[in-house]
Coordinates of C-alpha atoms in Angstrom, one line a residue:
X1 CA 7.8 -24.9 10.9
X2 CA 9.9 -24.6 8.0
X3 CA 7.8 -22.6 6.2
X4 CA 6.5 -20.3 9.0
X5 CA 10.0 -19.3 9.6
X6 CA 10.5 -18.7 5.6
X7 CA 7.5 -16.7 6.0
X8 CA 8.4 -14.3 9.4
X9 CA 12.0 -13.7 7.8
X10 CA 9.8 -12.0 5.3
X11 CA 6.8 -11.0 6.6
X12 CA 8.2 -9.8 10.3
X13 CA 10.7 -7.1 8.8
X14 CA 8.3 -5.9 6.4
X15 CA 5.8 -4.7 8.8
X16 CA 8.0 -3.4 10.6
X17 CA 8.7 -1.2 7.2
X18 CA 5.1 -0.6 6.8
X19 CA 4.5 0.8 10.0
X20 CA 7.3 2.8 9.9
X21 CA 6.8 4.5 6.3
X22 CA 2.9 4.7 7.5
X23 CA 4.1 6.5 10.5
X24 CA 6.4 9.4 8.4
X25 CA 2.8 11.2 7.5
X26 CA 0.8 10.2 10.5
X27 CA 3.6 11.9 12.8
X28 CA 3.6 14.6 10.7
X29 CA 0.5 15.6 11.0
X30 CA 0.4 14.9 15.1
X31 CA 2.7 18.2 14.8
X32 CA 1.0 19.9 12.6
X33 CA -1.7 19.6 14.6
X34 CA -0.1 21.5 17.7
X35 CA 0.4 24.4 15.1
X36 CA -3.5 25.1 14.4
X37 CA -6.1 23.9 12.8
X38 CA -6.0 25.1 8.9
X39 CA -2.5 23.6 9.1
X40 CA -3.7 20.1 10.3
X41 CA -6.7 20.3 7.9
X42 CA -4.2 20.4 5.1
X43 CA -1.8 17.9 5.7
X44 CA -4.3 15.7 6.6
X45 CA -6.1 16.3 3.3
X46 CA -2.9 16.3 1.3
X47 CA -1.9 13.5 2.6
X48 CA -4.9 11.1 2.8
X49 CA -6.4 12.7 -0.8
X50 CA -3.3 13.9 -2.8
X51 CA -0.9 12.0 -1.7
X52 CA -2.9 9.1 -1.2
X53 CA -3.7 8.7 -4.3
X54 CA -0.4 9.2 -5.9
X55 CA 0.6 6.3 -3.4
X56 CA -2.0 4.2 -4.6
X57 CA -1.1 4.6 -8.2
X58 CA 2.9 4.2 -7.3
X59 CA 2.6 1.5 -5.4
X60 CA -0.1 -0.7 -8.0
X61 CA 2.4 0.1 -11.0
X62 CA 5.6 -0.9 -8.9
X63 CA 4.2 -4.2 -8.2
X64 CA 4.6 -5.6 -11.3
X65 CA 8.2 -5.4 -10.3
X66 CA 6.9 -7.8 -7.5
X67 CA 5.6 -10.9 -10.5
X68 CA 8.4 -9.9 -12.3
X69 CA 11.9 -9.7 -10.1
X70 CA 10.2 -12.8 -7.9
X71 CA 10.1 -15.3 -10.7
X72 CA 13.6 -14.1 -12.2
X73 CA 15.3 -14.4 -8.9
X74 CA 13.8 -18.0 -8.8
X75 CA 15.2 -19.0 -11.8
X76 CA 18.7 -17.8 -10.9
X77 CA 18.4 -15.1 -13.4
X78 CA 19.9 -12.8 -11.1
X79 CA 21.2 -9.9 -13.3
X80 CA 17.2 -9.5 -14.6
X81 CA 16.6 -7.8 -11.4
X82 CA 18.4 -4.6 -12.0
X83 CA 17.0 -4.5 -15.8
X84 CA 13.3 -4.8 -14.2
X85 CA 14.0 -2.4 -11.4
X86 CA 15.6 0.2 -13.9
X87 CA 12.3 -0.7 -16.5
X88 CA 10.0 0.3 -13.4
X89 CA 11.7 3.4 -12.5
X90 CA 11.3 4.5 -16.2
X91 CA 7.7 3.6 -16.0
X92 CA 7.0 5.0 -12.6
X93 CA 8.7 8.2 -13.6
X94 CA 6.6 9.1 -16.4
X95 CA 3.7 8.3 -14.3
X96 CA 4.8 11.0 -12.1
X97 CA 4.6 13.1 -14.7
X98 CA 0.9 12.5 -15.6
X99 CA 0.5 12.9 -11.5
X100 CA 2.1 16.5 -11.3
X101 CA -1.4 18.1 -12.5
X102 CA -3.4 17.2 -9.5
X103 CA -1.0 18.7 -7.3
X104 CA -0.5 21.8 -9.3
X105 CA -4.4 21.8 -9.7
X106 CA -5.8 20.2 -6.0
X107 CA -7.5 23.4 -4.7
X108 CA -9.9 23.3 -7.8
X109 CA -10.4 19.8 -8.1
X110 CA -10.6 19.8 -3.8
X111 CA -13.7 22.4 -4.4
X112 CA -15.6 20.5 -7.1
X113 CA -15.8 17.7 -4.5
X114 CA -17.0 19.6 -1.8
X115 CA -14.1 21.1 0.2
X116 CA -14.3 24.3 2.2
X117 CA -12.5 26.7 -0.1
X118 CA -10.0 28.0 3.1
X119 CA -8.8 24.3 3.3
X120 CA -8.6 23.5 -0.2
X121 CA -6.1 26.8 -1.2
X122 CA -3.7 25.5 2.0
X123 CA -3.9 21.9 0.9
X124 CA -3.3 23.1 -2.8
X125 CA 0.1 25.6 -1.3
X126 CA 1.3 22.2 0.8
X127 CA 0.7 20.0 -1.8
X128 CA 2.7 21.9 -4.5
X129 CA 5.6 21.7 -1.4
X130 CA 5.1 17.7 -1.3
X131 CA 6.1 16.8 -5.4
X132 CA 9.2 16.0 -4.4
X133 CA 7.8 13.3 -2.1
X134 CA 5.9 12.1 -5.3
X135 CA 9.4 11.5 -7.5
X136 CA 10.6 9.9 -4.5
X137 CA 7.5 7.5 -4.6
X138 CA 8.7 6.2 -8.2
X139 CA 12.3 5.1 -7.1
X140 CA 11.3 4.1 -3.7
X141 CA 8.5 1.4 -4.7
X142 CA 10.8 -0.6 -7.2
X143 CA 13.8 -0.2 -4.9
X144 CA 11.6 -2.0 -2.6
X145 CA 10.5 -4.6 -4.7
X146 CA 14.0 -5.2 -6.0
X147 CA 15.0 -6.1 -2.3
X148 CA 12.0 -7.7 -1.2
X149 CA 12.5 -10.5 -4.6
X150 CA 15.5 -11.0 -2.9
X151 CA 14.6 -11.6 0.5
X152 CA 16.6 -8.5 1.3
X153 CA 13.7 -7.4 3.5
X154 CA 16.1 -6.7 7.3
X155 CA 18.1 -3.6 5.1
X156 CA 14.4 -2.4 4.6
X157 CA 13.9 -2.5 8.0
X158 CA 16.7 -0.5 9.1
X159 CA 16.2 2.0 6.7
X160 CA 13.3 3.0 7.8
X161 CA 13.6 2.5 11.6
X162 CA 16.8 4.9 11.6
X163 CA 14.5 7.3 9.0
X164 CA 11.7 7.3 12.0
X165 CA 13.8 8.4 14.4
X166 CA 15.6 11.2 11.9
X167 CA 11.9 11.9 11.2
X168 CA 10.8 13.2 14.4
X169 CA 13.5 15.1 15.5
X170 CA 13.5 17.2 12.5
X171 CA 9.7 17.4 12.2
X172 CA 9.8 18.6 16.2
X173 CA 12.8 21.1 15.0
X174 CA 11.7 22.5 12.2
X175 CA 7.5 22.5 12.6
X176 CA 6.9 23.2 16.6
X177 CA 11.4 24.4 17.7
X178 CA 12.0 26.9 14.8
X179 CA 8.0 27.5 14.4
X180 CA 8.2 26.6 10.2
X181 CA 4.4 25.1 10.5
X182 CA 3.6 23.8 7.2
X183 CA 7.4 24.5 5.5
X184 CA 8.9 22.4 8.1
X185 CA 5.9 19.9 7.9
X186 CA 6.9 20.0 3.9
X187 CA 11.0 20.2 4.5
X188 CA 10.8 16.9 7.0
X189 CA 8.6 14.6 5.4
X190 CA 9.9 15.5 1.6
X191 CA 13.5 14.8 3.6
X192 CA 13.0 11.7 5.4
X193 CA 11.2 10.0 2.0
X194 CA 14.0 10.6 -0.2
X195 CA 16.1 9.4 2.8
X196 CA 14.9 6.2 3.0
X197 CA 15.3 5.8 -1.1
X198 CA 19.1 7.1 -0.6
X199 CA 19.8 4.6 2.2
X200 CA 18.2 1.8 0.2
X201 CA 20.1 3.0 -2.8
X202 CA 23.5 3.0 -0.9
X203 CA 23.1 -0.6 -0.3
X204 CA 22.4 -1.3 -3.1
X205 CA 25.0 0.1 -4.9
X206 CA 27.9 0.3 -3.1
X207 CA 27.2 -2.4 -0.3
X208 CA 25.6 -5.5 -1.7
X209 CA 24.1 -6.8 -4.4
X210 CA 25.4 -9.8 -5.2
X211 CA 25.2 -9.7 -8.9
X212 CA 21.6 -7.9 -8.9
X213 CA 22.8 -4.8 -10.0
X214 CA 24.9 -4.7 -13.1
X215 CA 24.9 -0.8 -13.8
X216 CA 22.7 1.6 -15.5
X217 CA 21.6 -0.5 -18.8
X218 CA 19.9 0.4 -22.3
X219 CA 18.1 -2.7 -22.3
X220 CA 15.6 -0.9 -19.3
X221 CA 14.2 0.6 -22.7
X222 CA 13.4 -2.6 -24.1
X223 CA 10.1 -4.5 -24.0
X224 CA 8.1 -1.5 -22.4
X225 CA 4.5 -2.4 -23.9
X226 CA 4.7 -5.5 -21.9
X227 CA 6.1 -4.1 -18.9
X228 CA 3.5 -1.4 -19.0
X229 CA 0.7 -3.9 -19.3
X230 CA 1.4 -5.8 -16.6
X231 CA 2.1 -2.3 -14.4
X232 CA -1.2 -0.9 -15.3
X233 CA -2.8 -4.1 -14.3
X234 CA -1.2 -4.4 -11.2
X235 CA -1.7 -0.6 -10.8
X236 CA -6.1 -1.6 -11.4
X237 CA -5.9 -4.2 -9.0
X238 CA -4.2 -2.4 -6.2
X239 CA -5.7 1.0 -6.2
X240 CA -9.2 -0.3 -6.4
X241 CA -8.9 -2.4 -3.5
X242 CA -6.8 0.6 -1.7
X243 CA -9.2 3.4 -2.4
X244 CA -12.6 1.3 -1.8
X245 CA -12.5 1.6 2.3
X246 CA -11.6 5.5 1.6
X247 CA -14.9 5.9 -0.4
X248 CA -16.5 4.7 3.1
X249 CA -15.3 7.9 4.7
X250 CA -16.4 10.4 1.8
X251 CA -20.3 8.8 2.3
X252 CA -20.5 9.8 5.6
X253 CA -19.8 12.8 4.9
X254 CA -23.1 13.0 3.1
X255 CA -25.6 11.6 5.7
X256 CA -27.6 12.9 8.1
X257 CA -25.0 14.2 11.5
X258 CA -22.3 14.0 9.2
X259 CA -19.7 15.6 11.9
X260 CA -20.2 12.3 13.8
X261 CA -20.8 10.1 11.4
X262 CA -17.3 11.2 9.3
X263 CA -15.3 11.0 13.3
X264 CA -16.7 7.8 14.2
X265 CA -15.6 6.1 11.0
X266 CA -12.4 8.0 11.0
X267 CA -11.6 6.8 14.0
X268 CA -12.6 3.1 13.1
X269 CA -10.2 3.6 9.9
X270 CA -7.4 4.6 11.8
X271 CA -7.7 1.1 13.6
X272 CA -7.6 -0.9 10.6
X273 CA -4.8 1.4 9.2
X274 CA -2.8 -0.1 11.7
X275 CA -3.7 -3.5 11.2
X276 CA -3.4 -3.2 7.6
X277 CA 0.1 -2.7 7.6
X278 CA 0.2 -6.7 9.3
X279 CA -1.7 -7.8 6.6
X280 CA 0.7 -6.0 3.5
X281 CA 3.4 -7.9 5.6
X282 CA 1.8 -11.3 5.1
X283 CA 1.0 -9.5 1.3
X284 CA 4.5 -8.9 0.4
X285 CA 5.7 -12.3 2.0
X286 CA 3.6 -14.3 0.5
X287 CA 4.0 -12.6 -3.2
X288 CA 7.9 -13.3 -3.0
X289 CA 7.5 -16.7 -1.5
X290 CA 5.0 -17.9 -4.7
X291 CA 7.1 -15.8 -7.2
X292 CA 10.0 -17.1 -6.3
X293 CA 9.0 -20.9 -5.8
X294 CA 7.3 -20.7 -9.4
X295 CA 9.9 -19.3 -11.1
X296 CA 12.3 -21.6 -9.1
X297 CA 9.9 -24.8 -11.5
X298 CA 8.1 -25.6 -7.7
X299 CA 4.8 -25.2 -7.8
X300 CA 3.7 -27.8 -4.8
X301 CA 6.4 -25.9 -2.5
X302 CA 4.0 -22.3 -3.4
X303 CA 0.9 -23.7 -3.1
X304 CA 1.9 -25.3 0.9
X305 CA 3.5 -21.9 1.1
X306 CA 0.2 -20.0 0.6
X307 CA -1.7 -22.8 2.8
X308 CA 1.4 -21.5 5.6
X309 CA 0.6 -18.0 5.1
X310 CA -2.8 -18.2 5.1
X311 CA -3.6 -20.3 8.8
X312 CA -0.9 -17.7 9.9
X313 CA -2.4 -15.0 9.0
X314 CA -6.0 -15.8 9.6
X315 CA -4.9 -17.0 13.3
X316 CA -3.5 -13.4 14.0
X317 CA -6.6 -11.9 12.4
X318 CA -9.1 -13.8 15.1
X319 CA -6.9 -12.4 17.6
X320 CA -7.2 -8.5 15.9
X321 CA -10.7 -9.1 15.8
X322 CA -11.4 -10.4 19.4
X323 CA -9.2 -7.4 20.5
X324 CA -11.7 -5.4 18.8
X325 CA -14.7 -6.2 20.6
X326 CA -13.6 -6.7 23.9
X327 CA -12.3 -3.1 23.9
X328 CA -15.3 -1.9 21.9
X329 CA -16.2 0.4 24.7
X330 CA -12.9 1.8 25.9
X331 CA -10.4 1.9 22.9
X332 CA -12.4 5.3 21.7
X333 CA -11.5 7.1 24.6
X334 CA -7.8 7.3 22.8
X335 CA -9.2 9.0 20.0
X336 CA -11.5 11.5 21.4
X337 CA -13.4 12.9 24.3
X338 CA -16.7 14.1 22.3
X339 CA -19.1 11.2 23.9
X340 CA -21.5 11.3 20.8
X341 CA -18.3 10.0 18.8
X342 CA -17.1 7.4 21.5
X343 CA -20.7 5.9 20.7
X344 CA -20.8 5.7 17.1
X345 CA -16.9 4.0 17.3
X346 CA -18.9 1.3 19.8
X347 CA -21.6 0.9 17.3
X348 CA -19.4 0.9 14.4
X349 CA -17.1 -1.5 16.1
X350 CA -18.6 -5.2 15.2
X351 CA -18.0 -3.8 11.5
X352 CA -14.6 -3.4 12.3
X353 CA -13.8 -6.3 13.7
X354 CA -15.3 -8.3 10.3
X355 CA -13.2 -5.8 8.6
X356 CA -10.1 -6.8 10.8
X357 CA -10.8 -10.5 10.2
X358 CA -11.1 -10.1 6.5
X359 CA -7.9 -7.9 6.3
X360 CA -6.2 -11.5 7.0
X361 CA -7.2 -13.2 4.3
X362 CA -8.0 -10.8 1.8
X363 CA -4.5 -9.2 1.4
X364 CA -2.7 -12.8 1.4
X365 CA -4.4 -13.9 -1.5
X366 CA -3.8 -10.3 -3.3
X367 CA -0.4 -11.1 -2.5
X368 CA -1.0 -14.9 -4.6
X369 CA -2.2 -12.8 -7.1
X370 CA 0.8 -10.9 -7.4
X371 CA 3.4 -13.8 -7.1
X372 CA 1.8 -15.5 -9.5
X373 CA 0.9 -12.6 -12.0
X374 CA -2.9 -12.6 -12.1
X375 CA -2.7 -8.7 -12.1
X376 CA -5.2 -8.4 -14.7
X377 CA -7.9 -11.2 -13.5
X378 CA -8.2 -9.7 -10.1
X379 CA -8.8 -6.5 -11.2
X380 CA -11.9 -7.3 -13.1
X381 CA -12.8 -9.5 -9.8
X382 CA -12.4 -5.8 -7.8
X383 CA -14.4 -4.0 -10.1
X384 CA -17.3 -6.2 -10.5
X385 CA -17.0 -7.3 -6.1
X386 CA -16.7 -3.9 -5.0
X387 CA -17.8 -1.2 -7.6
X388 CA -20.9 -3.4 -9.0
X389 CA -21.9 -5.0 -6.5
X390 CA -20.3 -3.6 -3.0
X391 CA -20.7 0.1 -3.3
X392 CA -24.2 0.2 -4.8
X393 CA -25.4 -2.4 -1.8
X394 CA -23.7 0.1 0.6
X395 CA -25.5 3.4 -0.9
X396 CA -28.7 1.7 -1.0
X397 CA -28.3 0.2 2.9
X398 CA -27.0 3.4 4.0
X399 CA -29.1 6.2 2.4
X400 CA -32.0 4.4 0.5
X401 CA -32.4 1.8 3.7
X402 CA -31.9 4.3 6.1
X403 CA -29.0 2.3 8.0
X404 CA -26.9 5.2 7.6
X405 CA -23.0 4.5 7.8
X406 CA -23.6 0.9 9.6
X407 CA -25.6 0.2 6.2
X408 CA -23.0 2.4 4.2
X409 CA -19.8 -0.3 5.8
X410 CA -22.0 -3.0 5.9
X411 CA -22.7 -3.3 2.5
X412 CA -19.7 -2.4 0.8
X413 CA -18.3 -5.2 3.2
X414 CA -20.4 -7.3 1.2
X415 CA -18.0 -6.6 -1.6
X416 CA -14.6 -7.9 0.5
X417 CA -16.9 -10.9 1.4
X418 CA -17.5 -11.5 -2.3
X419 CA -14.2 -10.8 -3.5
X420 CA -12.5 -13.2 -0.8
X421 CA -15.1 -16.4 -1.3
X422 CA -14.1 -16.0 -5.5
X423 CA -10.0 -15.7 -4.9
X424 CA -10.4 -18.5 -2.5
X425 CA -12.0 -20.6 -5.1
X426 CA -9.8 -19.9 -7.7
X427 CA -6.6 -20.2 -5.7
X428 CA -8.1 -23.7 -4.4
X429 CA -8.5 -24.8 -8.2
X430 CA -5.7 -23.3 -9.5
X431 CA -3.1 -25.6 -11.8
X432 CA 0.1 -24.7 -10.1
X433 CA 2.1 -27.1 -12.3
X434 CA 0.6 -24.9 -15.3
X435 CA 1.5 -21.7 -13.2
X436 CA 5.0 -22.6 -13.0
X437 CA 5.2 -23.5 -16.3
X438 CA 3.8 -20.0 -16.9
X439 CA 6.6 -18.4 -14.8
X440 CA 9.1 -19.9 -17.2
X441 CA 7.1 -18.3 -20.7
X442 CA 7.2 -15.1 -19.0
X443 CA 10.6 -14.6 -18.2
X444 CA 11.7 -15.9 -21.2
X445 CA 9.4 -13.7 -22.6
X446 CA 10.4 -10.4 -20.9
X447 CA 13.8 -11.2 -19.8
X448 CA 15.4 -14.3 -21.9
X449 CA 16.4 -12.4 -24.7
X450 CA 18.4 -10.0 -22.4
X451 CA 19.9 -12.7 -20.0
X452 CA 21.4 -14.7 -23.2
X453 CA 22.9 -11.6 -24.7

């Protein structure tokens, strides 16, 4: 009981971030959508394809932060955190940099893959509006790491929870009130993300810290080959496993009744969107909880943590999925009212529901991965699970096979499956006296130097 309530003082206020930082583009585009079509087209491509994959990329690099700040703030190294957070800004803003050119260039690079070339010039004109939400990406993800190392999760919370609310008043003002369409769709949601940084940065700097932040520091500079490393590995790990579902949607798009096939498993993703952002609760919890207990010289107190986190987890995912299937037949009529698409979310549904259970466990061990700085082990795990051995098993199900998307989800479930049995193993076998030891080498590593001077 201990634990479980370490775990919900963590986990609980982070999903509620989640869903509320989720929700900034998916209430966006509900008002786009009462503008016309074109518009809702963009932002939806923009956001799922441009932005999307700048968040993927943000998010993977930031959470090295996550290893990083965890173990420090475990050790009592307290004044490491704001030298790692300013190391990751650094890092994440010249990532930025190299991300500008597919926003500049997305209506080419939309075309080459297949996009109508109408679409493709208004996603390109939106997505040269959205680069400010792009720079806001590389403070906002090591803010959040920063806070979350600290268990500073609740000022998250209410950042974005006020930010919401500021979000859809100006979104109805500006897009449907003053009639804006896609400026106002641009003005609001660039607004409300650089909000949420400036509310987390006010805390931060003039509220509380409590010895975290030190001030703006040379020594961010310092040991930047290591720091990148470990970003670029976190960066692997996380974008493979965030863009492999996406790739789902893209093959439908290919098969035979593609208009139903590419609704029907939109719809399905928009369900485990949702119930993603539960999982990457239990993700971030259990990441700080492992960091901090190894860098704190505990490793039996992580690894009871992660058995905690995982029966939790897995007990909510059994629910998810029995939810699932027991409204297999009537949760599509909240989606849409085309009755060829209703049918293909009931047939698609049992794959959902696997999907749903194996978003419990999946992200939770991701999250060990994180806290105990595995970064670049699981992402040659992701790439041989999904990309060798998931995604060809789904192309040759779904197209060779004939099975069509059911063959295209099934088999690159087969990849999740796969990746989930090997973490499991090696988190069962894993040494955590040796990880704990290996906490200590890396901080002393990355951040001793700087704490004794």
């Amino acid at each position: 009981m201990v634990e479980s309530k370490k775990l919900w003082m963590l986990a609980g206020p982070a999903i509620f971030t989640s869903i509320c930082q989720y929700s900034l583009g998916a209430l966006t585009q509900t008002f786009v959508g009462q503008v016309n079509a074109l518009a809702l087209a963009a932002v939806s491509v923009e956001n799922s394809v441009i932005a999307g994959l700048a968040f993927g990329v943000m998010l993977g690099m930031g959470s090295a932060l996550e290893t990083l700040c965890g173990q420090a703030y475990g050790a009592g190294q307290i004044t490491m955190l704001g030298i790692y957070m300013q190391r990751s800004w650094v890092i994440l803003f010249v990532t930025s940099l190299f991300l500008v050119p597919i926003y500049v260039f997305s209506p080419p690079i939309l075309k080459l893959f297949g996009q109508t070339d109408e679409i493709a010039d208004a996603t390109g004109k939106f997505a040269l509006w959205m680069l400010p939400q792009l720079f806001a990406y590389a403070l906002n993800f090591p803010i959040q790491k920063f806070l979350q190392a600290q268990r500073k999760v609740l000022v998250m919370a209410y950042v974005a929870g006020v930010v919401l609310v500021i979000h859809v008043l100006l979104s109805w003002l500006l897009i449907l009130k003053l009639g804006w369409g896609l400026v106002g769709a641009a003005v609001s949601l660039n607004f409300s993300w650089w909000l949420v940084v400036l509310g987390q940065l006010a805390y931060i700097f003039i509220w509380k810290s409590d010895g975290a932040w030190t001030g703006f520091s040379f020594q961010a500079f310092k040991d930047l080959f290591s720091f990148v490393k470990l970003s670029l590995a976190s960066a692997v790990m996380l974008c493979l496993e965030f863009w492999y579902l996406m790739i789902v949607t893209v093959l439908a798009g290919h098969l035979n009744n593609a208009l139903i096939a590419v609704d029907g498993i939109s719809v399905c993703m928009n369900i485990n969107g949702w119930d993603f952002m539960i999982a990457l609760g239990f993700n971030i919890g259990i990441s700080v909880r492992v960091s901090n207990e190894l860098g704190a010289g505990k490793p039996r107190a992580a690894k009871f943590a992660i058995l905690v986190v995982s029966a939790t987890s897995i007990s909510i995912g059994l629910v998810c999925m029995a939810l699932v299937l027991g409204t297999r037949d009537y949760f599509p009529y909240i989606f849409t009212n085309t009755a060829e698409v209703r049918k293909e979310v009931t047939k698609l549904s049992p794959l959902l529901a696997i999907t749903v259970l194996l978003n419990s466990l999946q992200p939770v061990l991701s999250g060990v991965a994180i806290g105990a700085g595995w970064q670049a082990l699981v992402a040659y795990i992701n790439i041989g699970c999904y990309y060798i051995v998931g995604l060809p098993a789904g192309l040759l199900l779904g197209f060779k096979f004939g099975f069509g998307i059911e063959g295209v989800w099934g088999g690159m479930t087969g990849g999740i499956v796969l990746q989930t049995i090997i973490l499991t193993i090696i988190t069962s076998c894993t040494n955590w006296k040796k990880e704990a030891s290996e906490a200590g080498n890396r901080f002393r590593k990355w951040g001793g130097s700087v704490a004794e001077d």
